[in-house]
mmCIF file of C-alpha atoms and ligand atoms in Angstrom:
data_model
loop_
_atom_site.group_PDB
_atom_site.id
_atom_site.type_symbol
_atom_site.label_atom_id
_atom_site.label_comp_id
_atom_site.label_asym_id
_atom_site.label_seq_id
_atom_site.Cartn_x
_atom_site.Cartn_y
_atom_site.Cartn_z
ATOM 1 C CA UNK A 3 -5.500 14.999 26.156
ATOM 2 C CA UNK A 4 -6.137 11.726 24.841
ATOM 3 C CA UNK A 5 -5.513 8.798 27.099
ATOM 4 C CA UNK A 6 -1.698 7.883 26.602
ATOM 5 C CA UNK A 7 -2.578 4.270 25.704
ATOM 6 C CA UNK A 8 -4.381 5.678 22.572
ATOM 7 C CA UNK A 9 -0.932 7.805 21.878
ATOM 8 C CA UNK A 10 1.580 4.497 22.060
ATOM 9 C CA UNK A 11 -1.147 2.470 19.914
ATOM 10 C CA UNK A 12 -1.027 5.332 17.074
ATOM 11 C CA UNK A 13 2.493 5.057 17.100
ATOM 12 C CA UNK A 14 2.529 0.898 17.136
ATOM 13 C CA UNK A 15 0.472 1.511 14.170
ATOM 14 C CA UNK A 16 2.416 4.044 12.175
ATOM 15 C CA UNK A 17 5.621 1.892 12.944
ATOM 16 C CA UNK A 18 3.942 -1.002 11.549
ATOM 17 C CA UNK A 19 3.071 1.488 8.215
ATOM 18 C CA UNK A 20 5.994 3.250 7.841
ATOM 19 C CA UNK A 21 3.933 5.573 6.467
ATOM 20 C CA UNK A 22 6.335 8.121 5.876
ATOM 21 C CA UNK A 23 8.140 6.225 3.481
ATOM 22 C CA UNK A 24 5.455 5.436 1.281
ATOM 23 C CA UNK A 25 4.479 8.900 0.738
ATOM 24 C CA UNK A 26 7.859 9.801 -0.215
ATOM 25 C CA UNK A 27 8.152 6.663 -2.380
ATOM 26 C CA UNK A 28 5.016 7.170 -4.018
ATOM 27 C CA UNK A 29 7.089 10.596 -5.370
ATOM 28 C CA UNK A 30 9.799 9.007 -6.169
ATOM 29 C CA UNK A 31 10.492 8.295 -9.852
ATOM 30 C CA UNK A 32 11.583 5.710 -11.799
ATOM 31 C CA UNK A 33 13.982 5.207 -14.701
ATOM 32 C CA UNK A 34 13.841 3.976 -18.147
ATOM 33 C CA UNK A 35 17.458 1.568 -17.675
ATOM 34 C CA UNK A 36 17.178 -0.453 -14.257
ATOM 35 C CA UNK A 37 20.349 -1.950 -13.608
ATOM 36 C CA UNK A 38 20.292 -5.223 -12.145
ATOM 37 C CA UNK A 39 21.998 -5.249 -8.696
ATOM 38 C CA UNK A 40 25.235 -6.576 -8.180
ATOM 39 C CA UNK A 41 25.531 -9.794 -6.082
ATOM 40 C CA UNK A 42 25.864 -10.425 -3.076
ATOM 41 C CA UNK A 43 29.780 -11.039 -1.987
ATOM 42 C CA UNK A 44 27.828 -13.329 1.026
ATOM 43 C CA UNK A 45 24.546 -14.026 0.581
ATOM 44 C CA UNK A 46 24.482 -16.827 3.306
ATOM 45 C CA UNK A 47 25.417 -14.753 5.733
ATOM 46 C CA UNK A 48 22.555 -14.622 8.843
ATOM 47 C CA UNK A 49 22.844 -11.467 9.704
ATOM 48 C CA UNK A 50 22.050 -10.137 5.694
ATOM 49 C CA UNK A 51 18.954 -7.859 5.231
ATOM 50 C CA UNK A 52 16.505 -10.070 3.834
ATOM 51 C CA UNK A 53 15.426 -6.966 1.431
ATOM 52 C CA UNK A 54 18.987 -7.846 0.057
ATOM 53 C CA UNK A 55 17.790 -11.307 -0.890
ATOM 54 C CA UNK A 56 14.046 -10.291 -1.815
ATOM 55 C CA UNK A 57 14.596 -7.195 -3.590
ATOM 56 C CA UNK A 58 17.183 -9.435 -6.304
ATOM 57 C CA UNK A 59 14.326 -12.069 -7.174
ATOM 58 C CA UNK A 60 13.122 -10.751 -10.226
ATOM 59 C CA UNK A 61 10.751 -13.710 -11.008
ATOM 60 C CA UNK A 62 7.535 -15.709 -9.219
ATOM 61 C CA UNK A 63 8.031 -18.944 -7.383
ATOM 62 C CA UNK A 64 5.800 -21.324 -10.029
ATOM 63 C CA UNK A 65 4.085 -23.183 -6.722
ATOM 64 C CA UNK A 66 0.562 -23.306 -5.638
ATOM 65 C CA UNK A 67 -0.498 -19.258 -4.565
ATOM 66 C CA UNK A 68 0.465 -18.385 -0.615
ATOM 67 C CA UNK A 69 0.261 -15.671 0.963
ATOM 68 C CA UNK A 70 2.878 -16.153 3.985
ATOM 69 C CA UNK A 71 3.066 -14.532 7.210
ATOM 70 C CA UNK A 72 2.114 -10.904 8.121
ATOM 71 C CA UNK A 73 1.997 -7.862 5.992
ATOM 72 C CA UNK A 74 4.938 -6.661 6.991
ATOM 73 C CA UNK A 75 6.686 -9.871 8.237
ATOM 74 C CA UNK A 76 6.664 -12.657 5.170
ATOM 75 C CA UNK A 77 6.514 -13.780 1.545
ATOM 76 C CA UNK A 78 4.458 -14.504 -1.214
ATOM 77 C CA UNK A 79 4.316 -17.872 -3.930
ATOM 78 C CA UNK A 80 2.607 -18.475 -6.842
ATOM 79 C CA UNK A 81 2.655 -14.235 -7.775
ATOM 80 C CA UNK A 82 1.245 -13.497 -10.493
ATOM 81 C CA UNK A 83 1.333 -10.231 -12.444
ATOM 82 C CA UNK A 84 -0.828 -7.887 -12.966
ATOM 83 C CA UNK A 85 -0.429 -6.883 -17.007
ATOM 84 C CA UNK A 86 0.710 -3.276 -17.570
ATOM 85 C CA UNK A 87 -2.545 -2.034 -19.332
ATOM 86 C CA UNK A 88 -5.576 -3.175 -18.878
ATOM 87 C CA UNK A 89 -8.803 -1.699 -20.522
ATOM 88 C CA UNK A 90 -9.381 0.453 -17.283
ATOM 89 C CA UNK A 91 -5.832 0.845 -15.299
ATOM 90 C CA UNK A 92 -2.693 1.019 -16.125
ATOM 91 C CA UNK A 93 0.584 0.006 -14.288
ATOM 92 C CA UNK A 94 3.194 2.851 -13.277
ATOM 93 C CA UNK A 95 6.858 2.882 -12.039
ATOM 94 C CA UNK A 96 7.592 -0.600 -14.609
ATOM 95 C CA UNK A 97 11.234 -0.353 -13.673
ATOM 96 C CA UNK A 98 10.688 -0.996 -10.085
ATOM 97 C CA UNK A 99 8.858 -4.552 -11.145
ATOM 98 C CA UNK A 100 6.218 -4.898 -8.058
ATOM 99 C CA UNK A 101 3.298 -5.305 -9.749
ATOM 100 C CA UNK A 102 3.285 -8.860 -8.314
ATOM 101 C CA UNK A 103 0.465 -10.118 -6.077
ATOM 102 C CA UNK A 104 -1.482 -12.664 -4.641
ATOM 103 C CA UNK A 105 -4.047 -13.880 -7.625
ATOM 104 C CA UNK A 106 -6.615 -12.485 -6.015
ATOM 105 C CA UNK A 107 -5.375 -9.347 -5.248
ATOM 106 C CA UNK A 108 -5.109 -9.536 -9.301
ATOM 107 C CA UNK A 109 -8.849 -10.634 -9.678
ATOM 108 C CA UNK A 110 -9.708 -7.998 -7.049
ATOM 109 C CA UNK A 111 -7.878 -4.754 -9.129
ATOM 110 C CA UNK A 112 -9.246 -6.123 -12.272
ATOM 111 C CA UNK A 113 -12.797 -6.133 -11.143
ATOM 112 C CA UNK A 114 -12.453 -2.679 -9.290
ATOM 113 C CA UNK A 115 -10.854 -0.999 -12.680
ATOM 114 C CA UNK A 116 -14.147 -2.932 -14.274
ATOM 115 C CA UNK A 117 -16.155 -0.633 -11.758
ATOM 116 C CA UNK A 118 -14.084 2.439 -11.370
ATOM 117 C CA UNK A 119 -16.256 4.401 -14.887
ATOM 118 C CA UNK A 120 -19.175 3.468 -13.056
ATOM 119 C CA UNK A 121 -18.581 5.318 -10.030
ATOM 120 C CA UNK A 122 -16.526 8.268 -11.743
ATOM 121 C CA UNK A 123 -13.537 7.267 -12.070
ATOM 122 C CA UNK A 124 -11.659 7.432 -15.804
ATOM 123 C CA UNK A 125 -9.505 4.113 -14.654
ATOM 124 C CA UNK A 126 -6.696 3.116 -11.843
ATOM 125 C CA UNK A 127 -3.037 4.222 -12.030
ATOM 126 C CA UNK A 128 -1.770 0.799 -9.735
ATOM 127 C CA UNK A 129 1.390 1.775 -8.048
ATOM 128 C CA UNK A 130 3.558 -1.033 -6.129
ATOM 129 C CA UNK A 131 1.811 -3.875 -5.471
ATOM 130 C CA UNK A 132 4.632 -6.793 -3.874
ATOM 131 C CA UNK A 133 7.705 -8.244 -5.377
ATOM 132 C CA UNK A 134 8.004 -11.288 -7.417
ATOM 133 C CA UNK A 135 8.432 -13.275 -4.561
ATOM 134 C CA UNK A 136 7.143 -10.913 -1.935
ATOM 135 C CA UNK A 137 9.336 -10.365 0.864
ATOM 136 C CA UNK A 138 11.025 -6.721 2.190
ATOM 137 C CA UNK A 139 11.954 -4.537 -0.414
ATOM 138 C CA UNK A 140 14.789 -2.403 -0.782
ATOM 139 C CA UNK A 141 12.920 0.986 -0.895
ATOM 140 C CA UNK A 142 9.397 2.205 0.778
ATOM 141 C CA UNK A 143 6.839 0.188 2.329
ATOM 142 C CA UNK A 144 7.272 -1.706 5.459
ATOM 143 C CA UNK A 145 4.129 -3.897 4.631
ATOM 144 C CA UNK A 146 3.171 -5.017 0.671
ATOM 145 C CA UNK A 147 5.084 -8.445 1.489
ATOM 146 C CA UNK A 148 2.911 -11.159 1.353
ATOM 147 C CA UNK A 149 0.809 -9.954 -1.957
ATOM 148 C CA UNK A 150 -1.838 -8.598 -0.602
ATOM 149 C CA UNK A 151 -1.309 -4.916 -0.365
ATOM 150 C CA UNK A 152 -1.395 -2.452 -3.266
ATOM 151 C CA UNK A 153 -1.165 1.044 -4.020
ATOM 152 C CA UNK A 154 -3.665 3.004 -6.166
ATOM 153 C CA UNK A 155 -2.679 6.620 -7.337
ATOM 154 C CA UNK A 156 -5.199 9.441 -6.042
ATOM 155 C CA UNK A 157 -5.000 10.504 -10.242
ATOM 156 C CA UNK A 158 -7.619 9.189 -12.331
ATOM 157 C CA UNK A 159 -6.003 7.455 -15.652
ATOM 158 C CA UNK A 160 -5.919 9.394 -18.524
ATOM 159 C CA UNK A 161 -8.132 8.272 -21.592
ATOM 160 C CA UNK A 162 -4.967 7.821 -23.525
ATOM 161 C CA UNK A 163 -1.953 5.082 -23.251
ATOM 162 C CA UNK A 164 0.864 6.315 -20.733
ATOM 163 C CA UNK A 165 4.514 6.232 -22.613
ATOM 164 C CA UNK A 166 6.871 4.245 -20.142
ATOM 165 C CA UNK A 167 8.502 7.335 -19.791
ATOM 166 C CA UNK A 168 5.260 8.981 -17.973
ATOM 167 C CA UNK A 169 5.177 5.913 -16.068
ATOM 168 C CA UNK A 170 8.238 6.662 -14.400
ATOM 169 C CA UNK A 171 8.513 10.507 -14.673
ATOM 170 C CA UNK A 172 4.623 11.628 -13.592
ATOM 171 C CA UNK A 173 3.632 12.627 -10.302
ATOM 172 C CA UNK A 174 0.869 11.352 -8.147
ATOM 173 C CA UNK A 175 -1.796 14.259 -7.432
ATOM 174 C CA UNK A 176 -1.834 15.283 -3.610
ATOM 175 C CA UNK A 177 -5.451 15.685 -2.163
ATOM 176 C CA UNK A 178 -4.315 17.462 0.640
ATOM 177 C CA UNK A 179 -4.139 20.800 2.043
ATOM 178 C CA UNK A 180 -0.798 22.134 2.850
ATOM 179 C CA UNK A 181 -1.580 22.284 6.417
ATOM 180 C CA UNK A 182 -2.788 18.967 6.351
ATOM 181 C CA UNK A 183 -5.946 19.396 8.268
ATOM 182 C CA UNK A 184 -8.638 18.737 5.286
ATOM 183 C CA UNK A 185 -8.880 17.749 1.868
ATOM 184 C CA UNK A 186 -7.415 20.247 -0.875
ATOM 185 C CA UNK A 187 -10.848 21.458 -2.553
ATOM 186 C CA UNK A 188 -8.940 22.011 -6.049
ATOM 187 C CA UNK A 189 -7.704 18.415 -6.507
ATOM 188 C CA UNK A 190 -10.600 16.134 -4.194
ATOM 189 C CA UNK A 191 -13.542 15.295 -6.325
ATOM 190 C CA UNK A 192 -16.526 13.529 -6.073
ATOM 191 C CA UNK A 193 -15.087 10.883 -7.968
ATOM 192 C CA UNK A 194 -12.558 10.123 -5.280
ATOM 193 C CA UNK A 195 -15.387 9.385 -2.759
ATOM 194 C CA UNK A 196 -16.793 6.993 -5.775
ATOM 195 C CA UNK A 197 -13.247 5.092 -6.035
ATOM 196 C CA UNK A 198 -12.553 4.993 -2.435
ATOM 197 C CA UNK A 199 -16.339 3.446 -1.080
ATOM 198 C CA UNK A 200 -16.154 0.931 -4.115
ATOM 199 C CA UNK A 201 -13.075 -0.226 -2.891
ATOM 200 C CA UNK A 202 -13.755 -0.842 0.929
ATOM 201 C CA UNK A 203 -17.160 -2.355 -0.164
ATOM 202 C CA UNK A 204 -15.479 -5.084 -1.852
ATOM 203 C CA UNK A 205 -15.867 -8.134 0.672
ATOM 204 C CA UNK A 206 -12.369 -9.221 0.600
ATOM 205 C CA UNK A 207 -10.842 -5.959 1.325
ATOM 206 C CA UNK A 208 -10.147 -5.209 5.415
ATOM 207 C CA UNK A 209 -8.796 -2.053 4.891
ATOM 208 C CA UNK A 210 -8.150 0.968 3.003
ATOM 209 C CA UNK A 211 -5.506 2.884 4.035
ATOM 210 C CA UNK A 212 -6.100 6.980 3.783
ATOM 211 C CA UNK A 213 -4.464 10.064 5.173
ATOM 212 C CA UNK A 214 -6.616 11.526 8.145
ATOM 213 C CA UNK A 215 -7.756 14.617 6.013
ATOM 214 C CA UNK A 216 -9.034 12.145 3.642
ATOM 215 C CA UNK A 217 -11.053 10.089 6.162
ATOM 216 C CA UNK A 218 -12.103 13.691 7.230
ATOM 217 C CA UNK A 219 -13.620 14.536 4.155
ATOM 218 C CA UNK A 220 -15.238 10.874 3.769
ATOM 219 C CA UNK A 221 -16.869 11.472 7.447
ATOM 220 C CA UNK A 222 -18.181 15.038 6.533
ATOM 221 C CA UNK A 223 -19.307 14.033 3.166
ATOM 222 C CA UNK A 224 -20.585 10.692 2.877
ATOM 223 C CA UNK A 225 -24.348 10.963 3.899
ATOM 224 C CA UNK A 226 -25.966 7.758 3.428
ATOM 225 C CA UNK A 227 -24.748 4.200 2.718
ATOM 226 C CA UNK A 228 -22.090 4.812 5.332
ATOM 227 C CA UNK A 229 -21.922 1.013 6.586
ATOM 228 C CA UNK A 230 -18.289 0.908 4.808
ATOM 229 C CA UNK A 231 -16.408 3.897 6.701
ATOM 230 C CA UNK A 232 -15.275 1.617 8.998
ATOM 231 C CA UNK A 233 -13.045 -0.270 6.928
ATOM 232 C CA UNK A 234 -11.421 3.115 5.801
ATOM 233 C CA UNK A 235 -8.643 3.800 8.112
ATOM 234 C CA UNK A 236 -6.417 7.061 8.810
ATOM 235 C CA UNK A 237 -2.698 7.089 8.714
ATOM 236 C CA UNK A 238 0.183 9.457 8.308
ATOM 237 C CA UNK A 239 1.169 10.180 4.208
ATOM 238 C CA UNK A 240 -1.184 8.325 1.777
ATOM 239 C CA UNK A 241 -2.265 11.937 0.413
ATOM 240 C CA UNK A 242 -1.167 11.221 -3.109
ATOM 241 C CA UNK A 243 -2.119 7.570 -3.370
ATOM 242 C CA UNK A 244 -4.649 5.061 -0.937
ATOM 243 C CA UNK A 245 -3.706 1.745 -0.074
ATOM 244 C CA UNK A 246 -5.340 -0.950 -0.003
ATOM 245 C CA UNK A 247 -5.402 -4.165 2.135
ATOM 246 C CA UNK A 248 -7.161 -7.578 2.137
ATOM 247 C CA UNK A 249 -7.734 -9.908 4.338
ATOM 248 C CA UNK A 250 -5.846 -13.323 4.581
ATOM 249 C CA UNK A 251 -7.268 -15.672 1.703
ATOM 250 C CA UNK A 252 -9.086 -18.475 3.545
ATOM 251 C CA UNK A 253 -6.971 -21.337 1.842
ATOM 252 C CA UNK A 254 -3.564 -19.784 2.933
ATOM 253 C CA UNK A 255 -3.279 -20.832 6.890
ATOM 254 C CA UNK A 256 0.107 -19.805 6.826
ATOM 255 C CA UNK A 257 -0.929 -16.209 5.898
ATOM 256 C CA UNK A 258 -1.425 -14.516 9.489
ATOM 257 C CA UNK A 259 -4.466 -12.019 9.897
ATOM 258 C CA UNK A 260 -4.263 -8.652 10.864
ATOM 259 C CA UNK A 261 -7.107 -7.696 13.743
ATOM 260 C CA UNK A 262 -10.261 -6.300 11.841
ATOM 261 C CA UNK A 263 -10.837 -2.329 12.256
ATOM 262 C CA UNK A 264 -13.534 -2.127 14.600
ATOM 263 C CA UNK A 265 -17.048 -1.928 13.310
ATOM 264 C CA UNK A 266 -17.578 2.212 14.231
ATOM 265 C CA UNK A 267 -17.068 4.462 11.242
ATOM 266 C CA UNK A 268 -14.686 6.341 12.757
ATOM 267 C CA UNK A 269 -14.957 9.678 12.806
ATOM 268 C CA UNK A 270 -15.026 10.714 16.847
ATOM 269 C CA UNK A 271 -12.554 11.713 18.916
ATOM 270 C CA UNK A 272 -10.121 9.033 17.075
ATOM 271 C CA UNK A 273 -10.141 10.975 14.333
ATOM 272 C CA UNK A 274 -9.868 14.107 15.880
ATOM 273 C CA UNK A 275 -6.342 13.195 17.541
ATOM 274 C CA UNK A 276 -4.819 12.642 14.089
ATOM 275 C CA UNK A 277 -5.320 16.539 14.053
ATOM 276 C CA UNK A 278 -3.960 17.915 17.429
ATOM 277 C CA UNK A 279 -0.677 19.698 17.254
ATOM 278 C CA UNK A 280 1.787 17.294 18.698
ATOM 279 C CA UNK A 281 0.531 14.511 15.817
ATOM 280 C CA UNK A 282 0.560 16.975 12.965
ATOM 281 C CA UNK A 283 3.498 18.698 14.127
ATOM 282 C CA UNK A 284 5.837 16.270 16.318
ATOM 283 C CA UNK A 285 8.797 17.552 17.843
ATOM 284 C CA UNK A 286 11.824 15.480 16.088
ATOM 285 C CA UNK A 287 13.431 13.003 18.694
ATOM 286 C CA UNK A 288 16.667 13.519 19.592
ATOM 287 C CA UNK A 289 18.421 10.247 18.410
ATOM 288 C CA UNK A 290 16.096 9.421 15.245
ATOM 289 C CA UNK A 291 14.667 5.614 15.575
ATOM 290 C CA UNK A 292 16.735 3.352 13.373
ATOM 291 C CA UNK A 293 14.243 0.631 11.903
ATOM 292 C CA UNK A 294 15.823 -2.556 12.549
ATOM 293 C CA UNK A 295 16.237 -4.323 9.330
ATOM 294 C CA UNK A 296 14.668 -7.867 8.976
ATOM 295 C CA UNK A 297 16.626 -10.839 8.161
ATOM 296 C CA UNK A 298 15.750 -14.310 7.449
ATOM 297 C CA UNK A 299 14.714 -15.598 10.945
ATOM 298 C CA UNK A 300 12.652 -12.642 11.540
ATOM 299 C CA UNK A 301 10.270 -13.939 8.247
ATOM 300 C CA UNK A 302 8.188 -17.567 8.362
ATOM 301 C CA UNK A 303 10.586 -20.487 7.825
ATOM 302 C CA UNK A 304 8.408 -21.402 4.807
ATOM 303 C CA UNK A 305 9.968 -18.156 3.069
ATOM 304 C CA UNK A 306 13.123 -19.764 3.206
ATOM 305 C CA UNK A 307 12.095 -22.096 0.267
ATOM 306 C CA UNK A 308 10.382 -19.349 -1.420
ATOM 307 C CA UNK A 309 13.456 -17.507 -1.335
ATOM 308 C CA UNK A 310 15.685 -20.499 -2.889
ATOM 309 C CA UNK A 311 13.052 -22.500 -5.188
ATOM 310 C CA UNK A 312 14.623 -21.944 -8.514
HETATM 311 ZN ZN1 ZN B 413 0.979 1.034 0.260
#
């Protein structure tokens, strides 16, 4: 048994993910006609989801770039996008516009598409990165707020131009078994090791966010060079695309940092837990956990004014 304390801080750290949801969103597909959402009858009103003010900003705040509070608690100005194609990636799900980020999570996905033929991989298929203005959103992810969080689909690009129909109809590849305990040998490549380790070796990324049979395979397989494990962290889902995370830009004080994985690679007896039968196969709780929703006051003030700058 592992120690209980170990038990309640997996489970602090898969509330803070929400990793359930953002398996199932990364499945979910999009749709050629987004309708805009209908206002809101009282948008003043305090005790409003903030997702319900967030999720209708369909444009960047023009200020100064800011990332703003915590991953999963804040805001993001000055976005800028990410363009649709780019010689090596290529944007998917266009209706659900989030391919919004901090600038340098921009530079950073350019110059890892740059890299990605050099290591193996054809090009990136970016899923969500944050909302215009960051903030909650009204589906998936309980983190990607603050612009510094983005998804990258476990399917290399194709060498040809996706329709926007493909963009919103394909489905992300899964690299894991169906019982969840390794790596799927007919979909996990080599490549996948070369995409992965180029993206935790970039300096500015903290973390890279994998499901456990993933981090499995990377502790098995990985033989030298293994300095960047470290940064590659387990969590529940992420089997059809890996996340990525970096670290508060030094300029932004406002932007609060999350506590850096510790400097062992990894693979021990942490790793192993992800495995035993009561994580892989929970028993349901009676009364399922309602996440509370966050409103205004639970975000920085300073996303206030992000929120209403025109
Ligand atoms: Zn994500």
């Amino acid at each position: 048994m592992r120690p209980p304390t170990i038990a309640i801080l997996a489970a602090s750290v898969v509330t803070l993910l929400m990793p359930g949801l953002d398996a199932a969103r990364a499945q979910d597909k999009g749709t050629l006609n987004p309708q805009p959402l209908p206002p809101l009858a009282n948008p003043d009103d305090p005790r409003l989801a903030a997702k319900q003010l967030f999720g209708r900003k369909t444009k960047p705040v023009p200020l100064q770039a800011r990332a703003i509070g915590f991953y999963n608690r804040g805001c993001l100005a000055g976005a800028q996008a990410l363009p649709i194609n780019g010689q090596t990636w290529q944007v998917m799900r266009l209706s659900r516009n989030r391919n919004w980020g901090h600038p340098k999570l921009i530079r950073l996905l350019e110059r890892l598409a740059e890299k990605a033929p050099k290591v193996g991989w054809n090009g990136l298929l970016v899923g969500d990165l944050s909302q215009p203005r960051g903030g909650p959103m009204l589906t998936g992810h309980a983190s990607h707020q603050i612009g510094l969080d983005a998804d990258v689909w476990l399917t290399p690009m194709p060498d040809r131009q996706l329709t926007r129909e493909e963009r919103e109809e394909m489905l992300a590849t899964n690299v894991v078994r169906a019982d969840r305990r390794d790596i799927d040998p007919a979909a996990w490549t080599p490549a996948h090791i070369g995409i992965i380790k180029a993206t935790a070796k970039e300096p500015e990324v903290e973390r890279v966010l994998v499901n456990p049979a993933i981090k499995k395979a990377l502790c098995r397989d990985v033989k030298d060079d293994r300095g960047w494990l470290h940064k590659v962290r387990p969590v529940p889902g992420h089997n059809y695309h890996f996340h990525i995370r970096m670290r508060c830009p030094a300029e932004n004080p406002d932007c609060r940092p999350q506590e850096p994985p510790p400097n062992a690679d990894g693979c021990g007896a942490d790793l192993d837990w992800w495995f035993t039968d009561a994580v892989l196969n929970p028993k349901p709780p009676a009364v399922p956990p309602q996440p509370r929703q966050l409103t205004m006051t639970d975000l920085p003030p300073a996303c206030r004014q992000v929120l209403v700058a025109p």
